[in-house]
mmCIF file of C-alpha atoms in Angstrom:
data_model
loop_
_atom_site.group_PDB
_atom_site.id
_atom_site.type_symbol
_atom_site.label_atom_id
_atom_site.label_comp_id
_atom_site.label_asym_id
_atom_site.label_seq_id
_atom_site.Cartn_x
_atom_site.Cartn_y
_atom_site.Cartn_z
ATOM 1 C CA UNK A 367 16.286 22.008 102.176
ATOM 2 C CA UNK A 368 18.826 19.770 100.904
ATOM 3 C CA UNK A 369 22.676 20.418 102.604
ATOM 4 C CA UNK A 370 25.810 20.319 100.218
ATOM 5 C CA UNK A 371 28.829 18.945 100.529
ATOM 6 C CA UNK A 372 32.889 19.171 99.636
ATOM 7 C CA UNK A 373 34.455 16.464 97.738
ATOM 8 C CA UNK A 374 36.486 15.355 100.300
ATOM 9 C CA UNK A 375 34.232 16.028 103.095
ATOM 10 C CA UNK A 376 31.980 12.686 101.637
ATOM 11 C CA UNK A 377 35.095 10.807 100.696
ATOM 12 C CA UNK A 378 36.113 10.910 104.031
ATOM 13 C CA UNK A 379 33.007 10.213 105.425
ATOM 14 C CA UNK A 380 31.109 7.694 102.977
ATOM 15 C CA UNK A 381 27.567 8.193 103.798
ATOM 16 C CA UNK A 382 26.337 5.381 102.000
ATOM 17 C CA UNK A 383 27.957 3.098 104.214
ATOM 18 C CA UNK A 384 25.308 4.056 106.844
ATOM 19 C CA UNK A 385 22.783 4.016 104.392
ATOM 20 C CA UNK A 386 22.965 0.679 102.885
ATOM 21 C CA UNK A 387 20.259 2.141 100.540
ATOM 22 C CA UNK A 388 19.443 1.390 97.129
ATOM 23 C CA UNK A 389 17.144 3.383 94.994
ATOM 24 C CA UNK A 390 15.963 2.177 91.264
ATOM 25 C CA UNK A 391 13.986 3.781 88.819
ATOM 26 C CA UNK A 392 13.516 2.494 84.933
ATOM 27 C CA UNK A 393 11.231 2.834 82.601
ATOM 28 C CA UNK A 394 10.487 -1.353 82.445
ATOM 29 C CA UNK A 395 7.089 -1.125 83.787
ATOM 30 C CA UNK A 396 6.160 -4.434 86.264
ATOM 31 C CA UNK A 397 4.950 -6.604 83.253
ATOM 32 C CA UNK A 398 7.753 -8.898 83.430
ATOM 33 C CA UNK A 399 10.741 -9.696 85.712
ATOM 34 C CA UNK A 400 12.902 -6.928 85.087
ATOM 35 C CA UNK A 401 12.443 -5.116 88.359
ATOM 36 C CA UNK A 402 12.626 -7.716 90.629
ATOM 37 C CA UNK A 403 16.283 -9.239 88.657
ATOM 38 C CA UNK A 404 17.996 -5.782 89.399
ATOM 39 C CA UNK A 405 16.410 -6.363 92.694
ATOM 40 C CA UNK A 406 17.968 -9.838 92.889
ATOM 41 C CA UNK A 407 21.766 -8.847 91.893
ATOM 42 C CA UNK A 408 21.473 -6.171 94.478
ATOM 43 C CA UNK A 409 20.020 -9.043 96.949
ATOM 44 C CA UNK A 410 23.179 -11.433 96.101
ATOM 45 C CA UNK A 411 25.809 -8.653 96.470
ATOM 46 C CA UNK A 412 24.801 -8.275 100.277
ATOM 47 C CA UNK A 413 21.255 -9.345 101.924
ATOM 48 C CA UNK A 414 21.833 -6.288 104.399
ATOM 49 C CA UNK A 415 21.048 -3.614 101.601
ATOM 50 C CA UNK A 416 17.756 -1.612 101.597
ATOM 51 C CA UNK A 417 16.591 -2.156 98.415
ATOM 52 C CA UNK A 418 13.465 1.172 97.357
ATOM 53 C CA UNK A 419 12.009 2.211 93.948
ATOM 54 C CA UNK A 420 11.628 5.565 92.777
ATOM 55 C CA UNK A 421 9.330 4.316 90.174
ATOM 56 C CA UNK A 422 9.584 1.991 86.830
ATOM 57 C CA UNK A 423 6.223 3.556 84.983
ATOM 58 C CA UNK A 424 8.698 6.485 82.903
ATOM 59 C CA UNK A 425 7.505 6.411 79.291
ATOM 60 C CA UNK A 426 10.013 4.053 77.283
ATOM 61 C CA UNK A 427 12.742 5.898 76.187
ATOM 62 C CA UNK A 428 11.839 9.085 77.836
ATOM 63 C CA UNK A 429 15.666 10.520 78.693
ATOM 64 C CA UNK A 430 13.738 13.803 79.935
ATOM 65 C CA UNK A 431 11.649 12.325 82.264
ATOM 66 C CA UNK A 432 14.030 10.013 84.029
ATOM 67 C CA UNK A 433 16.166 13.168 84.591
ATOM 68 C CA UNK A 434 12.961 15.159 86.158
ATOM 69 C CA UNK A 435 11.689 12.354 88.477
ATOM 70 C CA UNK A 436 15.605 12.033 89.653
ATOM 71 C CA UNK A 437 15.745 15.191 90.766
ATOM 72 C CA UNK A 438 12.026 15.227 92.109
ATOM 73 C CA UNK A 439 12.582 13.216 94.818
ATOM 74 C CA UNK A 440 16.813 12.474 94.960
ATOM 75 C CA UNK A 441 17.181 15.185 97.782
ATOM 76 C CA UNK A 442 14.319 13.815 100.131
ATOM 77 C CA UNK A 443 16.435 10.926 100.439
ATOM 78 C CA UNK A 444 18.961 11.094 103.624
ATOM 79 C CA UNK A 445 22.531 11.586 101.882
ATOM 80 C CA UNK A 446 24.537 8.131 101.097
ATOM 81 C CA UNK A 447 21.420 7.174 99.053
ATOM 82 C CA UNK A 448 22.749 4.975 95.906
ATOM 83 C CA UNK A 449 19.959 6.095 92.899
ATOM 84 C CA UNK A 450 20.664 3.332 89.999
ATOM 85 C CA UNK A 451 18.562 5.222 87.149
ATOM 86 C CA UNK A 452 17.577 2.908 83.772
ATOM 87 C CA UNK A 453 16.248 4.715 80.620
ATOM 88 C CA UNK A 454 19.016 4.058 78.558
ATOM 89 C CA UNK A 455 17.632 4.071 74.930
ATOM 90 C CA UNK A 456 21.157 3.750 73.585
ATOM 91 C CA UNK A 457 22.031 0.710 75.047
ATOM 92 C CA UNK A 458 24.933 -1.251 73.779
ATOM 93 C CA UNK A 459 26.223 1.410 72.593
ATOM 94 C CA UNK A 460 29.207 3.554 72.725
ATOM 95 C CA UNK A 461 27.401 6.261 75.475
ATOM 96 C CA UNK A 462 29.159 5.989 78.865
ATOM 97 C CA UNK A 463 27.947 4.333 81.514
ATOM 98 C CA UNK A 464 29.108 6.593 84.583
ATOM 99 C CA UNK A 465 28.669 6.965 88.539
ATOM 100 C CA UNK A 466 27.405 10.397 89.785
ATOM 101 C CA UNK A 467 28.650 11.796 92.934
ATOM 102 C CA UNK A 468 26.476 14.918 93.660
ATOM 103 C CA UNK A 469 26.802 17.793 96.066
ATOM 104 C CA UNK A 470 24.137 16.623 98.388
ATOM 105 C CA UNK A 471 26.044 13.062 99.120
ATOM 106 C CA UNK A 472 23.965 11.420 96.610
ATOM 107 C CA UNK A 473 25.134 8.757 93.878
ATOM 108 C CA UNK A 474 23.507 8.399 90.708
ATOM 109 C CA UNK A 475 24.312 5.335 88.676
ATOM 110 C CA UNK A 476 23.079 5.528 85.000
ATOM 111 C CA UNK A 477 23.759 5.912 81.180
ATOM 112 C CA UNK A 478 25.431 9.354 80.544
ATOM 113 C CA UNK A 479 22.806 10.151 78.253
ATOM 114 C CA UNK A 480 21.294 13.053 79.596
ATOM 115 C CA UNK A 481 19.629 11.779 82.832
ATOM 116 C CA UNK A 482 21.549 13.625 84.733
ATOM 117 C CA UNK A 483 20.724 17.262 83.600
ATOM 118 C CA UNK A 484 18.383 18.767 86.396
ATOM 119 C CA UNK A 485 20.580 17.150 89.007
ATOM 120 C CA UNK A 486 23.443 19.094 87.496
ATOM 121 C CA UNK A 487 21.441 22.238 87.249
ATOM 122 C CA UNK A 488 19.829 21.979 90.274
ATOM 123 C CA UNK A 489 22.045 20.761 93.302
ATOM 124 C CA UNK A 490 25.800 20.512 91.024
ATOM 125 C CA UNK A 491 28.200 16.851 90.727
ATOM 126 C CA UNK A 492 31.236 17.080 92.458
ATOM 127 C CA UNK A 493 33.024 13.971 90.504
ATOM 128 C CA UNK A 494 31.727 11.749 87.222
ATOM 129 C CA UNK A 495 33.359 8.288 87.093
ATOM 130 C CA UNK A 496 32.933 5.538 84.211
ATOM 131 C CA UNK A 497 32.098 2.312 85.227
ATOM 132 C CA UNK A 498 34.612 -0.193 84.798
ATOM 133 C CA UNK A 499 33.063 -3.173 83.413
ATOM 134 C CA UNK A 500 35.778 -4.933 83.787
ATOM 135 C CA UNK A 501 35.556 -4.936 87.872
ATOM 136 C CA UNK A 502 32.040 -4.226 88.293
ATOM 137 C CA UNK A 503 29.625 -6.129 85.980
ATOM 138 C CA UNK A 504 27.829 -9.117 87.246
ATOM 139 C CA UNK A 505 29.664 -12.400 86.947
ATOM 140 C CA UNK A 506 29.350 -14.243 83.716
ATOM 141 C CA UNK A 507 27.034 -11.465 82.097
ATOM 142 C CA UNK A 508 29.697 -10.309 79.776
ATOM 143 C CA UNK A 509 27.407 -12.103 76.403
ATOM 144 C CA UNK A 510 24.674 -9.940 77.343
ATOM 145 C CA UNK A 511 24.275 -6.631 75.433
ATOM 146 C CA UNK A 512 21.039 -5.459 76.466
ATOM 147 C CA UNK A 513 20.400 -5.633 79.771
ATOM 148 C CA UNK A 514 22.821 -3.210 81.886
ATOM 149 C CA UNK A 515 20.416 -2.524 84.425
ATOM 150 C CA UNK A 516 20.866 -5.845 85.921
ATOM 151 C CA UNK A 517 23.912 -6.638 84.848
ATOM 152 C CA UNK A 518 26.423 -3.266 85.390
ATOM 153 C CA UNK A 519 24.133 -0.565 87.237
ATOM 154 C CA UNK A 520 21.910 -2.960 89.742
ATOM 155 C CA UNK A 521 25.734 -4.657 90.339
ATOM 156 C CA UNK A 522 27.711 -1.568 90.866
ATOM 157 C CA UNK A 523 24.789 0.274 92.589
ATOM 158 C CA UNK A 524 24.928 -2.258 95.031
ATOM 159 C CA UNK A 525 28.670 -2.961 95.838
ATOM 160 C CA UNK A 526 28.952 1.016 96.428
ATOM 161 C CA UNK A 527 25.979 0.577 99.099
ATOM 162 C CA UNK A 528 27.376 -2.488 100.853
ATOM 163 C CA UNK A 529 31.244 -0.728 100.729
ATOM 164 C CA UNK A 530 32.873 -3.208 98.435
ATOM 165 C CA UNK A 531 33.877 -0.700 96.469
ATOM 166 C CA UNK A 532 34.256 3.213 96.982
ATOM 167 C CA UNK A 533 33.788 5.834 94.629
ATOM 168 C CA UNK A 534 36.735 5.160 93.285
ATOM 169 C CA UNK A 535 36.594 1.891 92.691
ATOM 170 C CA UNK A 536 33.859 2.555 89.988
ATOM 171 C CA UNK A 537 36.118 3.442 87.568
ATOM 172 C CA UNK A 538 38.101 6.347 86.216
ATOM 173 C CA UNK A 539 37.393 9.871 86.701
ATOM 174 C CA UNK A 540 35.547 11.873 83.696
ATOM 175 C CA UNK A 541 37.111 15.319 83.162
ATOM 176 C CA UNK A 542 33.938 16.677 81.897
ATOM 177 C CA UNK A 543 30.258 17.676 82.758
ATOM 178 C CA UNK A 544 27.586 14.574 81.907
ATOM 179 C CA UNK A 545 25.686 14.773 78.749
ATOM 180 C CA UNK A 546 22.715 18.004 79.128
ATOM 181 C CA UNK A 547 19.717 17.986 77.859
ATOM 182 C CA UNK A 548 18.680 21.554 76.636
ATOM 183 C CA UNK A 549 16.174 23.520 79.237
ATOM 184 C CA UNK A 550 14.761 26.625 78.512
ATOM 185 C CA UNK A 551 16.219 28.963 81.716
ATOM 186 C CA UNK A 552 13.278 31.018 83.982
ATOM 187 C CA UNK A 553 13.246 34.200 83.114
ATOM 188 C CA UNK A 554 11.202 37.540 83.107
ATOM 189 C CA UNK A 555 10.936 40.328 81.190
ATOM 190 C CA UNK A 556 8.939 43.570 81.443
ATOM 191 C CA UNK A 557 5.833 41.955 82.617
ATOM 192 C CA UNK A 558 6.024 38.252 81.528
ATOM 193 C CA UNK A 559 7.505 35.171 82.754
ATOM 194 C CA UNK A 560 9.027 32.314 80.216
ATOM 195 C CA UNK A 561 9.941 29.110 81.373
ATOM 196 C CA UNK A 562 10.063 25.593 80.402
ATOM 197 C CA UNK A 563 7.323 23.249 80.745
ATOM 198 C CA UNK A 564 9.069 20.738 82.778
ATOM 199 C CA UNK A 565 6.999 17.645 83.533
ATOM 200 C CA UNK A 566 3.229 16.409 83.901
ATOM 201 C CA UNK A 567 1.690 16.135 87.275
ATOM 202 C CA UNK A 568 1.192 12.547 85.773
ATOM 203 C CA UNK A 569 -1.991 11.391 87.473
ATOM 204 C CA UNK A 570 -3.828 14.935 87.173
ATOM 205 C CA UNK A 571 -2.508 16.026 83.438
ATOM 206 C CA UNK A 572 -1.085 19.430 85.021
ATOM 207 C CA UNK A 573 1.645 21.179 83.484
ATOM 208 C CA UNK A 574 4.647 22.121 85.779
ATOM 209 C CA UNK A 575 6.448 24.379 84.859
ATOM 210 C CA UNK A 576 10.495 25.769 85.877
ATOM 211 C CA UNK A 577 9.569 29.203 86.684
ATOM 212 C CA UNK A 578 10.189 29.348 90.551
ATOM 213 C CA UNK A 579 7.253 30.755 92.970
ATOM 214 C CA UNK A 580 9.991 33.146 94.055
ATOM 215 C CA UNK A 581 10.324 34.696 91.046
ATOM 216 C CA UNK A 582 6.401 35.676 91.401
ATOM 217 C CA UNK A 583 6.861 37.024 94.549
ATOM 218 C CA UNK A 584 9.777 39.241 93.363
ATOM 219 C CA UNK A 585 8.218 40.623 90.830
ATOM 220 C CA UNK A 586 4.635 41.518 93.250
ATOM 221 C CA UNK A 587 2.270 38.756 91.658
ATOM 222 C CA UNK A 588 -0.469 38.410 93.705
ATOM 223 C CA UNK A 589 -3.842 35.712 93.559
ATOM 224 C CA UNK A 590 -6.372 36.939 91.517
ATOM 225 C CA UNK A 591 -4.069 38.359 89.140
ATOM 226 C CA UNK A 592 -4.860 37.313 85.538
ATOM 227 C CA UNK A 593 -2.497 36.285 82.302
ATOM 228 C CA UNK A 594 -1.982 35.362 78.883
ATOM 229 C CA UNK A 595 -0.795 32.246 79.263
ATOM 230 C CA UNK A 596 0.376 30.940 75.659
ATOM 231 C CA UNK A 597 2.110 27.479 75.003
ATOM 232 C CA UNK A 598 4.519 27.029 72.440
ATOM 233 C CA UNK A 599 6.134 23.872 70.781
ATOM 234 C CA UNK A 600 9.491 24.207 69.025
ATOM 235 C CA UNK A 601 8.360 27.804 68.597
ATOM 236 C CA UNK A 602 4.793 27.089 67.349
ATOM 237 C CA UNK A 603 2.161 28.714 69.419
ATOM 238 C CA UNK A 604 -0.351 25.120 70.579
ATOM 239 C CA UNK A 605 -2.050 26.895 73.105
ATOM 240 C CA UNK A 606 -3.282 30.615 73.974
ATOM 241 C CA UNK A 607 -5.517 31.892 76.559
ATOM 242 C CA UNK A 608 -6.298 34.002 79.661
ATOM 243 C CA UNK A 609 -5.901 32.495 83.190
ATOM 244 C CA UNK A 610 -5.963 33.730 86.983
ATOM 245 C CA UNK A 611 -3.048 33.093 89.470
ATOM 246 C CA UNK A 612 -5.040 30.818 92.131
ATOM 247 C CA UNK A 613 -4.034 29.901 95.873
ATOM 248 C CA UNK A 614 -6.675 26.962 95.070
ATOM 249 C CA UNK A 615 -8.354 24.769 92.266
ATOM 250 C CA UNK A 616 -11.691 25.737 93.220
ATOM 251 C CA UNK A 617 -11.302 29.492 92.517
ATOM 252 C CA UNK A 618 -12.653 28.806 89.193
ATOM 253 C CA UNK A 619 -15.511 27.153 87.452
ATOM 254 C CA UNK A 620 -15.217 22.823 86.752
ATOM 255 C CA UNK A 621 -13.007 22.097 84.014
ATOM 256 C CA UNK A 622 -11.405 26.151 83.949
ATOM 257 C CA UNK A 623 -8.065 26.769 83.541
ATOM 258 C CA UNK A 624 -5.664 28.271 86.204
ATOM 259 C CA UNK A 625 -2.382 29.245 87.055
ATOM 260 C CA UNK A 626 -1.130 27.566 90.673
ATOM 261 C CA UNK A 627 1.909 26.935 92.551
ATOM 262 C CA UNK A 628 2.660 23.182 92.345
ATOM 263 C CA UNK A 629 4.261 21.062 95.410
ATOM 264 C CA UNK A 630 7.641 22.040 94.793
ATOM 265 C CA UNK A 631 6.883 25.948 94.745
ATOM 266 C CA UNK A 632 6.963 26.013 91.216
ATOM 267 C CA UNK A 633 4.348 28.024 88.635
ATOM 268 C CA UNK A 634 1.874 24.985 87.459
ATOM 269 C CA UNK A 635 -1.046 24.785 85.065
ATOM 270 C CA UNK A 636 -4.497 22.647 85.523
ATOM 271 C CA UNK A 637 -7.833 22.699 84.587
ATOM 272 C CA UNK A 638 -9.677 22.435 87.516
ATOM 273 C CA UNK A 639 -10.881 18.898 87.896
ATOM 274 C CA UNK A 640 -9.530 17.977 84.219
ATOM 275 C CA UNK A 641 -6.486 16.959 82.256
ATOM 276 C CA UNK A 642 -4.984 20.309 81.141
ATOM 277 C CA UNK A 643 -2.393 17.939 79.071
ATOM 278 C CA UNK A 644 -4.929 15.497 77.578
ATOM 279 C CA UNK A 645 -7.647 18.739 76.512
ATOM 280 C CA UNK A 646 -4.989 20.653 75.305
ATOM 281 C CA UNK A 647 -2.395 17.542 74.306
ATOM 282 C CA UNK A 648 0.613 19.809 75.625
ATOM 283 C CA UNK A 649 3.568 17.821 76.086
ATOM 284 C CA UNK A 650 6.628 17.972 77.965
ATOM 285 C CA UNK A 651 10.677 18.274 78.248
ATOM 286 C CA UNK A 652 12.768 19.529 74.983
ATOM 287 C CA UNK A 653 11.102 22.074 72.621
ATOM 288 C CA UNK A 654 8.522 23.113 75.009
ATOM 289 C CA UNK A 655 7.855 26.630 76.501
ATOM 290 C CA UNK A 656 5.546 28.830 78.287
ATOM 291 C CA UNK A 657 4.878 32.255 78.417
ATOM 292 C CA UNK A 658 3.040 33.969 81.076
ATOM 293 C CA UNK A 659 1.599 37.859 80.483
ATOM 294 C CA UNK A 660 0.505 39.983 83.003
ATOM 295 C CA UNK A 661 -2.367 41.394 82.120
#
């Protein structure tokens, strides 16, 4: 369980001075050198700098999923962590690059394009600062349009790591909440549960869903119990059928549907050695909901 954190108690404190430790995630893939040259400017700004990856395989221009995988795994890092997150379909345009200082001591250094909506939702930011391009952008990059990864976010990601610069010294402070993307809200009703469907358990083709575990137990939902589970896609039922509430996958037949509690407690759906998402072709993120009926 994540701790929070005042405003001033992690000014005065700076965590990621202790840290040193710089996290990236993009959607560039490997296929070419645009990992390892954010890597690189991060290298040059100081040699001492931990330098991790979240991951760079997020579908291309996939605002949605940048903001999921963020929050997946931001809060298993200690706090001071520096996250520099690249899916920025709009760039070189007029959307803000900003600096993200969240409640658990985290900072998040990305296009204010919606990427950071689940960390807002789900652990709060305490300040939003736009980067000042004019201080931190790396050194004779200013021709380049395209390529703010490397040449603003790797840059600024790492002087705030290495103390060069401290929060403030990314730029001035934003007197407003960071662009949201628009997620349906957990929720139940008589006896069924709506929720968004968040995210694909990527390797498996599960759906995981934002409707909490605890919101089962609340409400007395026990394994073996069976729903309607029905799938809906900006409104339009894609998907209808019944399905029992499993502790695990092999509680039904091969290639059965279930309902499941995924790895971080919440309600999931999978076929039981199969792609629920590539059978079905359910997607993810904006316009997509779930409805669960006790039967």
């Amino acid at each position: 369980m994540a701790e929070y954190y005042t405003l001033n108690e992690l000014k005065d404190h700076r965590p990621w001075l202790e840290r040193k430790t710089v996290v990236f995630m993009s959607d560039f893939g490997y296929v070419d050198g645009a990992v390892s040259a954010m890597h690189g400017v991060a290298d040059e700004v100081d040699r001492s700098l931990k330098l991790e990856d979240l991951t760079h395989e997020i579908p291309q221009f996939n605002i949605w999923e940048a903001s999921y995988r963020l929050i997946q795994a931001m809060t298993y890092w200690a706090p001071g962590t520096i996250f520099v997150c690249v899916v920025d379909p709009g760039v070189g345009s007029d959307r803000k690059s900003v600096a993200a200082l969240t409640r658990t001591g985290h900072i998040v250094v990305t296009p204010d394009n919606g990427t950071l909506t689940h960390i807002e939702r789900e652990v709060g930011i305490l300040e939003l600062r736009e980067i000042s391009e004019a201080v931190n952008r790396l050194k004779n990059s200013q021709r380049s349009y395209t390529f703010h990864g490397r040449d603003v976010y790797a840059y600024t990601g790492a002087r705030l790591a290495a103390g060069i610069i401290d929060f403030e010294g990314v730029g001035p402070k934003l007197e407003k909440k960071p662009v949201m993307l628009h997620v349906e809200e957990a929720r139940v009703d008589g006896n069924s549960f709506y929720g968004a469907i968040d995210i694909l358990d990527t390797r498996y083709g599960s759906l995981w869903t934002n409707i909490p575990d605890t919101l089962f137990q609340k409400e007395g939902i026990r394994h073996g119990d069976v729903f309607y589970v029905t799938i809906l896609h900006n409104g339009m039922t894609v998907y209808g059928y019944d399905m029992k509430y499993c502790k695990s996958f092999n509680e039904v037949g091969k290639m059965e549907p279930l309902i499941y509690i995924n790895s971080l407690l919440n309600v999931g759906i999978a076929l039981n050695q199969g792609s629920f998402s590539t059978e079905y072709r359910i997607g993810t993120g904006e316009g997509w909901m779930i409805k669960l009926e006790k039967k």
